[in-house]
Amino acid sequence: MMESSSPNNKRLIGELIKGRDSTQKLLNLLRRKTENDSAEDLVVNILRSFSDSLSVLNSCNSGDSYAGSACSGDRTLDSGDSNKKPAPAPVVKERRGCYKRRKTEDSRIKIVDTIEDGFAWRKYGQKEILNAKSPRCYFRCTHKNDGCKALKQVQKLEDGSEKFHVMYIGHHTCQNVYNNTQMFSDPGALSSFLLNFDGTKVNDSPSSPSTITNVQNTPLMEQEDDSNAQSDDLVAFNTNGGQSSIPIWKDIDMGSSHEEFFTNGSYLGGGFRFQEDVFL
DNA sequence: CCCATTTGACCAAT
DNA sequence: ATTGGTCAAATGGG
């Protein structure tokens, strides 16, 4: 971590970036013009390889102490010549923040403006995370009792923005749902919504647009791919042709800043109901 | 009473 | 041993 990147290293990164960007463009082309899944999957995999490689390189080259800093090569730093004594505290200190669990299978990470995503979640835990200012909150699908195993982890970003790092684990197997959210699993409902959104309201649902959460940005994929995520997240709305500036999502008046959800330890409480109150 | 959140304890991964 | 993830009793709101 102390070493600076060599010229070769920098060139390697540069080439990887070029490759990744080109692949990304290719992927965009493919998504626009074809339904050829295999080709798209291939590109997605290539892209992921580039991203992972860059991630590894960057984490090794930078002094970044967060998340990526656990370059495995540095793990043995306590094996110094005279450093054989137990000295639990100091050694442990060096490793603080390096702990990282094995990445869960079938997880997708997104950066979003709001934790609201149309699904009903129930909070089941909250943890202070080392080296993170904000706690991480753990949610499971409200319909867990029906066998739905979808999980979600939310943590506020620390870059000053009011955005959230959200990890989805598993997929909804429940029918979930609260009116508009059916769009996620029902393409018909989705197109219907899109058609009606343009000024005209969908009558049979008192909820309609006002209950839609805001995500003006397309969720930013930080890693993993979204190839299997369309059914339970916002990527579905990319089918919008990409040309529309129509705000598909509308802000929910949360009554308080996102900050408050974290400081008082509750995203869902404090006057903001994730489910019924919002969607009915 | 039911359901959701809070939060400390427990467990598993590293 | 430390950290992250989950459980479950306590608590509270509707």
XYZ file of C-alpha atoms (C1' of nucleotides) in Angstrom:
308
model
C 0.000 0.000 0.000
C 2.885 2.289 0.573
C 4.458 1.692 -2.783
C 3.524 4.013 -5.576
C 2.426 2.694 -8.860
C 5.138 2.030 -11.357
C 4.941 3.425 -14.887
C 4.092 -0.026 -16.105
C 1.387 -0.275 -13.572
C -0.083 3.016 -14.655
C 0.001 1.969 -18.248
C -1.699 -1.257 -17.348
C -4.418 0.636 -15.588
C -4.749 2.951 -18.534
C -5.165 0.056 -20.900
C -7.658 -1.621 -18.638
C -9.656 1.552 -18.445
C -9.686 1.812 -22.212
C -10.772 -1.777 -22.526
C -13.451 -1.372 -19.958
C -14.814 1.762 -21.534
C -14.891 0.206 -24.954
C -16.667 -2.804 -23.587
C -19.158 -0.576 -21.871
C -19.908 1.146 -25.143
C -20.290 -2.181 -26.845
C -22.652 -3.292 -24.149
C -24.718 -0.182 -24.613
C -24.910 -0.899 -28.306
C -25.939 -4.453 -27.724
C -28.618 -3.497 -25.295
C -30.099 -1.063 -27.694
C -30.143 -3.194 -30.772
C -30.453 -6.795 -29.842
C -31.987 -9.239 -27.516
C -29.066 -11.550 -27.929
C -28.523 -12.557 -24.367
C -25.436 -14.641 -24.829
C -23.521 -11.862 -26.488
C -24.670 -9.452 -23.878
C -23.760 -11.814 -21.103
C -20.342 -12.183 -22.575
C -19.815 -8.473 -22.667
C -21.103 -8.143 -19.155
C -18.563 -10.682 -18.027
C -15.753 -8.934 -19.859
C -16.776 -5.677 -18.347
C -16.854 -7.180 -14.926
C -13.380 -8.577 -15.394
C -12.070 -5.169 -16.309
C -13.772 -3.535 -13.417
C -12.558 -6.116 -10.962
C -9.025 -5.885 -12.255
C -9.073 -2.126 -11.943
C -10.541 -2.370 -8.548
C -7.796 -4.681 -7.397
C -5.081 -2.548 -8.912
C -6.446 0.641 -7.526
C -6.937 -0.727 -4.068
C -3.367 -1.937 -4.028
C -1.951 1.287 -5.330
C -3.830 3.771 -3.311
C -3.620 4.513 0.324
C -7.325 4.326 0.526
C -8.136 2.929 3.863
C -11.645 2.024 3.114
C -12.934 -1.273 1.947
C -10.504 -1.943 -0.805
C -7.461 -1.477 1.283
C -7.259 -5.042 2.326
C -4.662 -5.999 -0.165
C -4.041 -9.537 0.783
C -0.349 -9.083 0.445
C -0.317 -6.737 3.360
C -2.001 -9.123 5.639
C 1.275 -10.369 6.959
C 2.531 -7.056 8.032
C 2.573 -8.120 11.644
C 5.111 -10.800 10.980
C 7.965 -8.386 11.259
C 11.307 -9.558 12.670
C 10.933 -8.573 16.277
C 7.200 -8.348 16.232
C 6.544 -11.766 17.658
C 4.947 -10.648 20.846
C 1.259 -11.094 21.321
C 0.592 -7.385 21.413
C -2.993 -7.897 20.415
C -4.057 -4.333 20.401
C -1.474 -2.722 18.098
C -1.462 -5.512 15.566
C -5.187 -5.609 15.508
C -5.212 -1.903 15.008
C -3.256 -2.297 11.801
C -5.887 -4.608 10.502
C -8.834 -2.550 11.494
C -11.108 -1.959 8.634
C -9.555 -4.687 6.569
C -12.141 -7.225 7.466
C -14.311 -8.061 4.562
C -16.701 -10.899 4.257
C -16.769 -13.093 1.274
C -18.985 -11.537 -1.298
C -22.382 -13.080 -1.275
C -23.522 -14.872 -4.345
C -26.230 -13.206 -6.277
C -25.760 -9.739 -4.951
C -26.082 -6.455 -6.735
C -24.812 -3.145 -5.518
C -26.327 0.159 -6.413
C -25.837 3.767 -5.520
C -29.181 5.461 -5.259
C -30.700 8.693 -4.082
C -33.312 7.040 -2.008
C -33.611 3.745 -0.298
C -37.154 3.483 -1.488
C -37.384 1.027 -4.321
C -40.982 -0.001 -4.431
C -40.626 -3.110 -2.393
C -41.762 -3.661 1.121
C -38.836 -4.229 3.424
C -38.653 -4.964 7.052
C -35.645 -3.918 9.001
C -34.104 -6.659 11.034
C -30.835 -5.204 12.140
C -28.385 -2.365 12.182
C -24.656 -2.376 12.705
C -21.970 0.158 13.179
C -19.390 -0.569 10.549
C -15.769 -0.033 11.253
C -14.315 3.036 9.601
C -17.712 4.053 8.408
C -19.556 7.032 9.732
C -22.941 5.645 8.955
C -24.350 2.427 10.259
C -25.411 -0.307 7.929
C -29.002 -1.375 8.076
C -30.323 -4.766 7.207
C -33.650 -5.399 5.596
C -35.497 -8.444 4.501
C -38.561 -8.700 2.370
C -41.743 -8.200 4.315
C -43.043 -11.332 2.654
C -40.361 -13.513 4.070
C -43.042 -15.629 5.616
C -44.235 -16.423 2.142
C -40.833 -17.713 1.320
C -39.333 -14.615 -0.223
C -35.652 -14.543 0.559
C -34.749 -11.132 -0.796
C -32.436 -9.115 1.408
C -31.175 -5.602 1.255
C -28.378 -3.762 3.001
C -28.307 -0.009 3.090
C -25.559 2.330 4.076
C -25.222 6.000 3.514
C -22.352 7.121 1.362
C -19.715 9.207 2.993
C -18.853 11.369 0.080
C -21.116 14.141 1.241
C -23.842 13.307 -1.185
C -27.225 12.219 -0.010
C -26.879 8.910 -1.677
C -27.038 5.405 -0.442
C -25.044 2.328 -1.048
C -27.563 -0.449 -1.407
C -26.805 -4.104 -1.763
C -29.540 -6.421 -2.879
C -29.050 -10.054 -2.053
C -31.210 -12.661 -3.664
C -34.376 -12.018 -5.557
C -37.969 -11.518 -4.669
C -39.987 -14.637 -5.071
C -43.031 -13.054 -3.610
C -45.663 -11.388 -5.683
C -45.076 -8.419 -3.496
C -47.004 -5.894 -3.740
C -48.200 -2.585 -3.361
C -49.954 -1.420 -6.464
C -47.401 0.411 -8.480
C -44.620 -1.876 -7.526
C -46.276 -4.574 -9.500
C -44.784 -2.886 -12.465
C -41.516 -4.386 -11.590
C -42.778 -7.834 -12.181
C -45.483 -7.065 -14.657
C -44.286 -5.567 -17.917
C -47.825 -4.821 -18.882
C -48.347 -2.754 -15.850
C -45.090 -1.040 -16.484
C -45.915 0.051 -19.979
C -49.341 0.989 -18.851
C -47.816 3.182 -16.241
C -45.423 4.731 -18.664
C -48.244 5.514 -21.018
C -50.339 7.060 -18.369
C -47.676 8.957 -16.661
C -47.519 11.598 -19.248
C -49.861 13.996 -17.576
C -52.748 11.633 -17.275
C -53.290 9.769 -14.130
C -54.006 6.147 -13.759
C -57.382 6.194 -12.198
C -57.807 2.898 -10.562
C -54.903 3.511 -8.325
C -55.070 6.371 -5.929
C -51.412 5.909 -5.518
C -49.960 6.400 -8.934
C -47.155 8.804 -9.421
C -47.142 10.365 -6.047
C -46.265 7.103 -4.518
C -43.357 6.479 -6.730
C -40.054 6.983 -5.244
C -37.584 9.238 -6.725
C -34.558 7.915 -8.396
C -33.728 10.500 -10.938
C -30.501 8.869 -11.630
C -30.304 5.512 -13.134
C -28.965 3.507 -10.346
C -25.261 3.430 -10.606
C -23.881 0.012 -10.759
C -20.848 -0.129 -8.638
C -20.012 -3.681 -9.277
C -21.621 -6.918 -10.204
C -23.904 -6.832 -13.111
C -27.537 -6.173 -13.368
C -28.203 -8.842 -15.901
C -30.421 -10.659 -13.516
C -31.724 -7.756 -11.626
C -34.427 -6.391 -13.811
C -37.191 -8.017 -11.945
C -36.625 -6.497 -8.610
C -34.974 -3.220 -9.043
C -35.081 -0.010 -10.865
C -33.154 -1.088 -13.860
C -36.473 -2.020 -15.317
C -37.059 1.580 -16.052
C -34.200 1.778 -18.410
C -36.613 0.339 -20.896
C -37.782 3.844 -21.189
C -35.787 4.159 -24.339
C -33.314 6.273 -22.550
C -34.472 9.377 -24.282
C -37.100 10.606 -21.971
C -36.516 13.346 -19.534
C -39.852 12.611 -18.033
C -39.411 12.166 -14.353
C -40.669 8.688 -13.966
C -39.991 8.866 -10.289
C -41.279 11.453 -7.998
C -39.892 12.601 -4.759
C -41.451 11.340 -1.650
C -41.759 13.938 0.999
C -39.879 12.211 3.667
C -40.432 15.022 6.068
C -36.849 14.876 7.079
C -33.521 14.440 5.528
C -32.049 11.098 4.869
C -29.552 12.004 7.491
C -32.186 11.661 10.108
C -32.952 8.126 9.168
C -29.481 7.224 10.068
C -28.923 9.301 13.089
C -31.971 8.010 14.799
C -31.326 4.591 13.523
C -34.485 4.214 11.591
C -35.108 4.691 7.960
C -38.599 3.479 8.157
C -39.855 4.968 11.313
C -40.013 8.597 12.199
C -43.124 9.392 10.277
C -42.053 7.738 7.113
C -43.625 4.473 6.354
C -42.014 2.470 3.765
C -45.101 0.583 2.937
C -48.737 1.232 3.392
C -48.640 4.897 4.153
C -46.625 5.636 1.138
C -48.220 3.366 -1.316
C -51.829 3.686 -0.466
C -53.641 -7.779 19.193
C -50.726 -7.370 15.331
C -46.929 -5.821 13.130
C -42.715 -3.048 12.740
C -38.499 -1.191 14.802
C -34.799 -1.126 18.159
C -30.928 -3.061 20.041
C -27.991 -6.155 22.609
C -26.645 -10.856 22.158
C -25.272 -14.473 19.590
C -23.162 -16.767 15.661
C -20.293 -17.277 11.630
C -16.661 -15.768 8.576
C -12.203 -14.203 8.291
C -9.944 -12.181 18.237
C -12.403 -9.148 15.437
C -16.005 -7.865 12.512
C -20.239 -8.366 10.023
C -24.804 -10.512 9.782
C -28.885 -12.304 12.056
C -31.877 -13.304 15.875
C -35.198 -12.290 19.118
C -36.960 -9.980 23.316
C -38.535 -5.589 24.422
C -40.984 -1.809 23.017
C -44.204 1.104 20.668
C -47.743 2.606 17.327
C -52.074 1.858 15.087
